[in-house]
Amino acid sequence: MRQLTKISNFAGNTFAVWIIIFAILSYFIPEGFTWIAPHISLLLGIIMFGMGLTLTVDDFKAVFQSPKSVIIAAISQYTIMPLVAFGLAVLFKLPPELAAGVILVGCAPGGTASNVMTYLAKGNAALSVSATAVSTLLAPILTPFLTWLLARQWMEVSFWSMFISVVQVVLIPIVLGVLVQYFFKKQVEKSTAILPLVSVVGIVGVASAVVAVNRDNLLSNGLLIFLVVVLHNCLGLLLGFFVAKLLKLDYPSQKTISIEVGMQNSGLASTLAIGYFSPLAAIPSVIFSVWHNISGPLLATYWSRKGNEIQPPVSGVNIGK
């Protein structure tokens, strides 16, 4: 078990590397990965179940101890990224499927990797966990609604069908994970160390499948989508930080909200894109998955070296201290 834990930690720490390696492999050997595509929803469900196993009642106490920070994080998550995605789709005159895919990434909840990035950046870890949990629980309603609102001029969007899918692959697995963790706490504690490995395998599998079925489309559209994704992620990080600063949150919380806004649940976006639009629409989420696992660690490293000396904590806002 100890050896497996070491492997799991190594996989989690080198996540971006594995994404890149298998993206390249699936591009050059697509027949080795296309078989994964029909199982993408299952893989995401397993990842979300693992997230549920790590959530406890204490993770939600921060919501009530300092609701201002969590509310700012949630509102920023579901306004900045969707609107930036819409603006980029219009600005670059993206084809319908790619426009819908970019918007779908923007309408997804925060990614679980943001918690690790916040910790490394010396941000507000309690706020990060609460914000990710809240945005994920809001996803069954807000992700389909915002996608319908912003993407319908390019593609037909079924709110109710997408709502049911998000409930099935996100909400139900998370609730089951929380219940298992609550009733079998001791047993779960022994297995949580390997959850990073499970998440890495699942997300790498999703990304590899999407690349494999989109080999030709990547060749013709890859550079354009990469540019859009980089702008989307960087603008999300920047605007999230300045919104938190404008609303006078403390410096650790500013960093946290920046990371929460900029890092998306690209696995969910991939699943919904393939299920409701086309494999082509899933390309932005796969590229986003690769890129935000590069930009996130780079930003976290910069902030960790910079420290928290810039601004003193603001009383009553910095939760979990």
Coordinates of C-alpha atoms in Angstrom, one line a residue, residues 42-318:
L42 CA -18.1 6.3 -16.5
L43 CA -14.6 7.6 -16.1
L44 CA -15.9 11.0 -15.0
G45 CA -18.3 9.4 -12.6
I46 CA -15.5 7.5 -11.0
I47 CA -13.5 10.8 -10.6
M48 CA -16.4 12.6 -9.1
F49 CA -17.0 9.6 -6.7
G50 CA -13.4 10.0 -5.6
M51 CA -14.0 13.7 -5.0
G52 CA -17.0 12.8 -2.8
L53 CA -14.8 10.5 -0.8
T54 CA -12.6 13.4 0.1
L55 CA -15.4 15.8 1.2
T56 CA -16.4 16.1 4.8
V57 CA -18.9 18.2 6.7
D58 CA -16.0 20.4 7.8
D59 CA -15.4 21.3 4.2
F60 CA -18.7 23.1 4.1
K61 CA -18.4 24.8 7.5
A62 CA -16.3 27.5 5.8
V63 CA -19.3 28.4 3.6
F64 CA -21.2 29.5 6.7
Q65 CA -18.2 30.9 8.6
S66 CA -17.4 33.4 5.9
P67 CA -20.1 33.2 3.1
K68 CA -18.8 36.4 1.4
S69 CA -15.7 34.8 0.0
V70 CA -17.5 31.6 -1.1
I71 CA -20.3 33.6 -2.8
I72 CA -17.7 35.8 -4.6
A73 CA -15.9 32.7 -5.8
A74 CA -19.1 31.0 -7.0
I75 CA -20.4 34.1 -8.8
S76 CA -17.0 34.8 -10.4
Q77 CA -16.8 31.2 -11.5
Y78 CA -20.1 31.3 -13.3
T79 CA -19.9 34.8 -14.8
I80 CA -16.2 35.4 -15.8
M81 CA -15.4 32.2 -17.6
P82 CA -18.7 31.8 -19.5
L83 CA -18.7 35.5 -20.7
V84 CA -15.0 35.4 -21.6
A85 CA -15.7 32.1 -23.6
F86 CA -18.6 33.8 -25.4
G87 CA -16.5 36.8 -26.2
L88 CA -13.6 34.7 -27.6
A89 CA -16.0 32.6 -29.7
V90 CA -17.4 35.8 -31.3
L91 CA -14.0 37.6 -31.6
F92 CA -12.3 34.6 -33.4
K93 CA -15.4 33.7 -35.3
L94 CA -15.1 30.1 -34.3
P95 CA -17.0 27.4 -36.2
P96 CA -20.2 26.3 -34.4
E97 CA -18.9 23.1 -32.8
L98 CA -15.7 24.7 -31.6
A99 CA -17.6 27.8 -30.3
A100 CA -20.0 25.5 -28.3
G101 CA -17.0 23.6 -27.0
V102 CA -15.2 26.7 -25.7
I103 CA -18.4 28.0 -24.1
L104 CA -19.0 24.6 -22.5
V105 CA -15.6 24.7 -20.9
G106 CA -16.4 28.2 -19.6
C107 CA -19.7 27.0 -18.1
A108 CA -18.1 24.1 -16.3
P109 CA -17.5 24.2 -12.5
G110 CA -14.0 24.6 -11.0
G111 CA -11.6 21.8 -11.4
T112 CA -10.4 19.8 -8.3
A113 CA -6.8 20.4 -9.2
S114 CA -7.4 24.0 -8.1
N115 CA -7.2 22.9 -4.4
V116 CA -3.7 21.6 -4.8
M117 CA -2.7 24.7 -6.8
T118 CA -4.1 27.0 -4.0
Y119 CA -2.1 25.1 -1.4
L120 CA 1.1 25.4 -3.4
A121 CA 0.4 29.1 -4.0
K122 CA 0.0 29.7 -0.2
G123 CA -3.6 30.7 -0.8
N124 CA -6.7 30.1 1.3
A125 CA -7.0 26.3 1.2
A126 CA -10.3 26.2 3.1
L127 CA -11.9 28.7 0.7
S128 CA -10.6 26.7 -2.3
V129 CA -12.1 23.4 -1.1
S130 CA -15.5 25.1 -0.3
A131 CA -15.6 27.0 -3.5
T132 CA -14.9 23.9 -5.6
A133 CA -17.5 21.9 -3.8
V134 CA -20.1 24.7 -4.1
S135 CA -19.5 25.3 -7.8
T136 CA -19.6 21.5 -8.5
L137 CA -22.9 21.2 -6.6
L138 CA -24.3 24.1 -8.6
A139 CA -23.2 22.6 -11.9
P140 CA -26.3 20.5 -12.6
I141 CA -28.3 23.7 -13.0
L142 CA -25.9 26.4 -14.0
T143 CA -23.7 24.5 -16.5
P144 CA -26.7 23.4 -18.7
F145 CA -28.5 26.8 -18.3
L146 CA -25.5 29.0 -19.1
T147 CA -24.5 26.7 -22.0
W148 CA -28.1 26.9 -23.4
L149 CA -28.0 30.7 -22.9
L150 CA -24.7 31.4 -24.5
A151 CA -24.2 28.6 -27.1
R152 CA -27.7 28.3 -28.6
Q153 CA -26.9 30.7 -31.4
W154 CA -24.3 28.1 -32.7
M155 CA -25.7 24.8 -31.7
E156 CA -29.0 23.3 -30.4
V157 CA -28.7 22.9 -26.7
S158 CA -31.1 20.7 -24.6
F159 CA -31.1 22.1 -21.0
W160 CA -33.1 19.2 -19.5
S161 CA -31.0 16.4 -21.2
M162 CA -27.8 18.1 -20.2
F163 CA -29.1 18.7 -16.6
I164 CA -29.9 15.0 -16.3
S165 CA -26.4 14.0 -17.6
V166 CA -24.7 16.3 -15.1
V167 CA -26.7 14.9 -12.2
Q168 CA -25.8 11.4 -13.3
V169 CA -22.1 11.9 -13.8
V170 CA -21.4 14.6 -11.2
L171 CA -24.0 15.0 -8.5
I172 CA -25.0 11.3 -7.8
P173 CA -21.3 10.1 -7.7
I174 CA -20.3 12.9 -5.4
V175 CA -23.3 12.3 -3.0
L176 CA -22.5 8.5 -3.0
G177 CA -18.9 9.3 -2.2
V178 CA -19.8 11.6 0.7
L179 CA -22.2 8.9 2.1
V180 CA -19.5 6.2 1.8
Q181 CA -17.0 8.5 3.5
Y182 CA -19.5 9.3 6.3
F183 CA -20.5 5.7 7.0
F184 CA -17.1 4.0 6.3
K185 CA -14.7 6.7 7.4
K186 CA -11.9 4.4 8.7
Q187 CA -11.9 2.3 5.6
V188 CA -12.0 5.3 3.3
E189 CA -9.1 7.0 5.0
K190 CA -6.9 4.0 4.1
S191 CA -7.7 4.3 0.4
T192 CA -7.8 8.1 -0.1
A193 CA -4.0 8.2 -0.7
I194 CA -4.5 6.4 -4.1
L195 CA -7.3 8.8 -5.3
P196 CA -4.8 11.1 -7.1
L197 CA -3.8 8.0 -9.2
V198 CA -7.4 7.2 -10.0
S199 CA -8.1 10.9 -11.1
V200 CA -5.0 11.0 -13.2
V201 CA -5.8 7.7 -15.0
G202 CA -9.4 8.9 -15.5
I203 CA -8.6 12.3 -16.9
V204 CA -5.7 11.1 -19.0
G205 CA -8.1 8.4 -20.4
V206 CA -10.7 11.1 -21.3
A207 CA -8.1 13.3 -23.0
S208 CA -6.6 10.5 -24.9
A209 CA -9.9 9.3 -26.3
V210 CA -10.9 12.8 -27.4
V211 CA -7.5 13.4 -29.1
A212 CA -7.7 10.0 -30.8
V213 CA -11.2 10.6 -32.4
N214 CA -10.2 14.1 -33.4
R215 CA -6.8 13.5 -35.0
D216 CA -7.7 15.2 -38.3
N217 CA -9.6 18.1 -36.7
L218 CA -6.6 18.8 -34.4
L219 CA -4.3 19.2 -37.4
S220 CA -6.6 21.8 -39.0
N221 CA -7.9 23.6 -35.9
G222 CA -5.4 22.9 -33.1
L223 CA -3.4 26.1 -33.3
L224 CA -6.4 28.4 -33.3
I225 CA -8.1 26.5 -30.4
F226 CA -4.8 26.5 -28.4
L227 CA -4.7 30.3 -28.7
V228 CA -8.3 30.7 -27.6
V229 CA -7.8 28.3 -24.7
V230 CA -4.7 30.1 -23.4
L231 CA -6.5 33.4 -23.6
H232 CA -9.5 31.9 -21.9
N233 CA -7.5 30.5 -19.0
C234 CA -5.2 33.5 -18.6
L235 CA -8.1 36.0 -18.6
G236 CA -10.0 33.9 -16.1
L237 CA -7.0 33.9 -13.7
L238 CA -6.4 37.6 -14.2
L239 CA -10.0 38.7 -13.8
G240 CA -10.7 36.4 -10.9
F241 CA -7.8 37.9 -9.0
F242 CA -8.8 41.5 -9.7
V243 CA -12.5 40.9 -8.8
A244 CA -11.4 39.5 -5.4
K245 CA -9.0 42.5 -5.0
L246 CA -11.7 45.0 -6.0
L247 CA -14.0 43.5 -3.4
K248 CA -11.3 43.8 -0.7
L249 CA -10.6 40.2 0.1
D250 CA -7.3 39.4 1.7
Y251 CA -4.3 38.5 -0.5
P252 CA -4.4 34.7 0.0
S253 CA -8.1 34.7 -0.9
Q254 CA -7.4 36.8 -4.0
K255 CA -5.0 34.1 -5.2
T256 CA -7.5 31.4 -4.4
I257 CA -10.3 32.9 -6.3
S258 CA -8.0 33.6 -9.3
I259 CA -7.1 29.9 -9.4
E260 CA -10.7 28.7 -8.8
V261 CA -12.0 30.8 -11.7
G262 CA -9.2 30.0 -14.1
M263 CA -9.1 26.2 -13.6
Q264 CA -12.1 24.4 -15.0
N265 CA -13.5 20.8 -14.7
S266 CA -12.5 20.1 -18.3
G267 CA -13.4 16.4 -17.9
L268 CA -17.0 17.3 -17.4
A269 CA -16.9 19.6 -20.4
S270 CA -15.4 16.8 -22.6
T271 CA -18.1 14.4 -21.5
L272 CA -20.9 16.9 -22.3
A273 CA -19.4 18.0 -25.6
I274 CA -19.2 14.5 -26.9
G275 CA -22.6 13.6 -25.7
Y276 CA -24.5 16.7 -26.9
F277 CA -22.5 18.3 -29.6
S278 CA -19.7 16.3 -31.3
P279 CA -16.2 15.0 -30.7
L280 CA -14.9 18.2 -32.4
A281 CA -16.6 20.2 -29.7
A282 CA -14.5 18.4 -27.0
I283 CA -11.2 19.6 -28.4
P284 CA -11.2 22.9 -26.4
S285 CA -11.7 21.0 -23.1
V286 CA -8.9 18.6 -23.8
I287 CA -6.5 21.4 -24.7
F288 CA -7.7 23.3 -21.7
S289 CA -7.0 20.3 -19.5
V290 CA -3.4 20.2 -20.7
W291 CA -2.8 24.0 -20.6
H292 CA -4.3 24.8 -17.1
N293 CA -2.2 22.0 -15.6
I294 CA 0.8 23.9 -16.9
S295 CA -0.3 27.5 -16.2
G296 CA -1.6 26.6 -12.7
P297 CA 1.6 25.2 -11.4
L298 CA 3.6 28.0 -12.9
L299 CA 1.4 30.6 -11.2
A300 CA 1.4 28.7 -8.0
T301 CA 5.2 28.5 -8.0
Y302 CA 5.4 32.3 -8.6
W303 CA 3.0 33.1 -5.8
S304 CA 4.6 30.6 -3.3
R305 CA 7.9 32.4 -3.8
K306 CA 6.3 35.8 -3.5
G307 CA 4.6 34.9 -0.2
N308 CA 1.7 36.7 1.5
E309 CA 3.5 39.8 2.6
I310 CA 1.8 42.1 0.1
Q311 CA -1.4 42.7 2.0
P312 CA -2.3 42.0 5.6
P313 CA -5.3 39.7 6.2
V314 CA -8.7 41.3 6.4
S315 CA -10.5 40.4 9.5
G316 CA -13.6 38.2 9.0
V317 CA -12.8 37.3 5.4
N318 CA -9.9 34.9 5.4

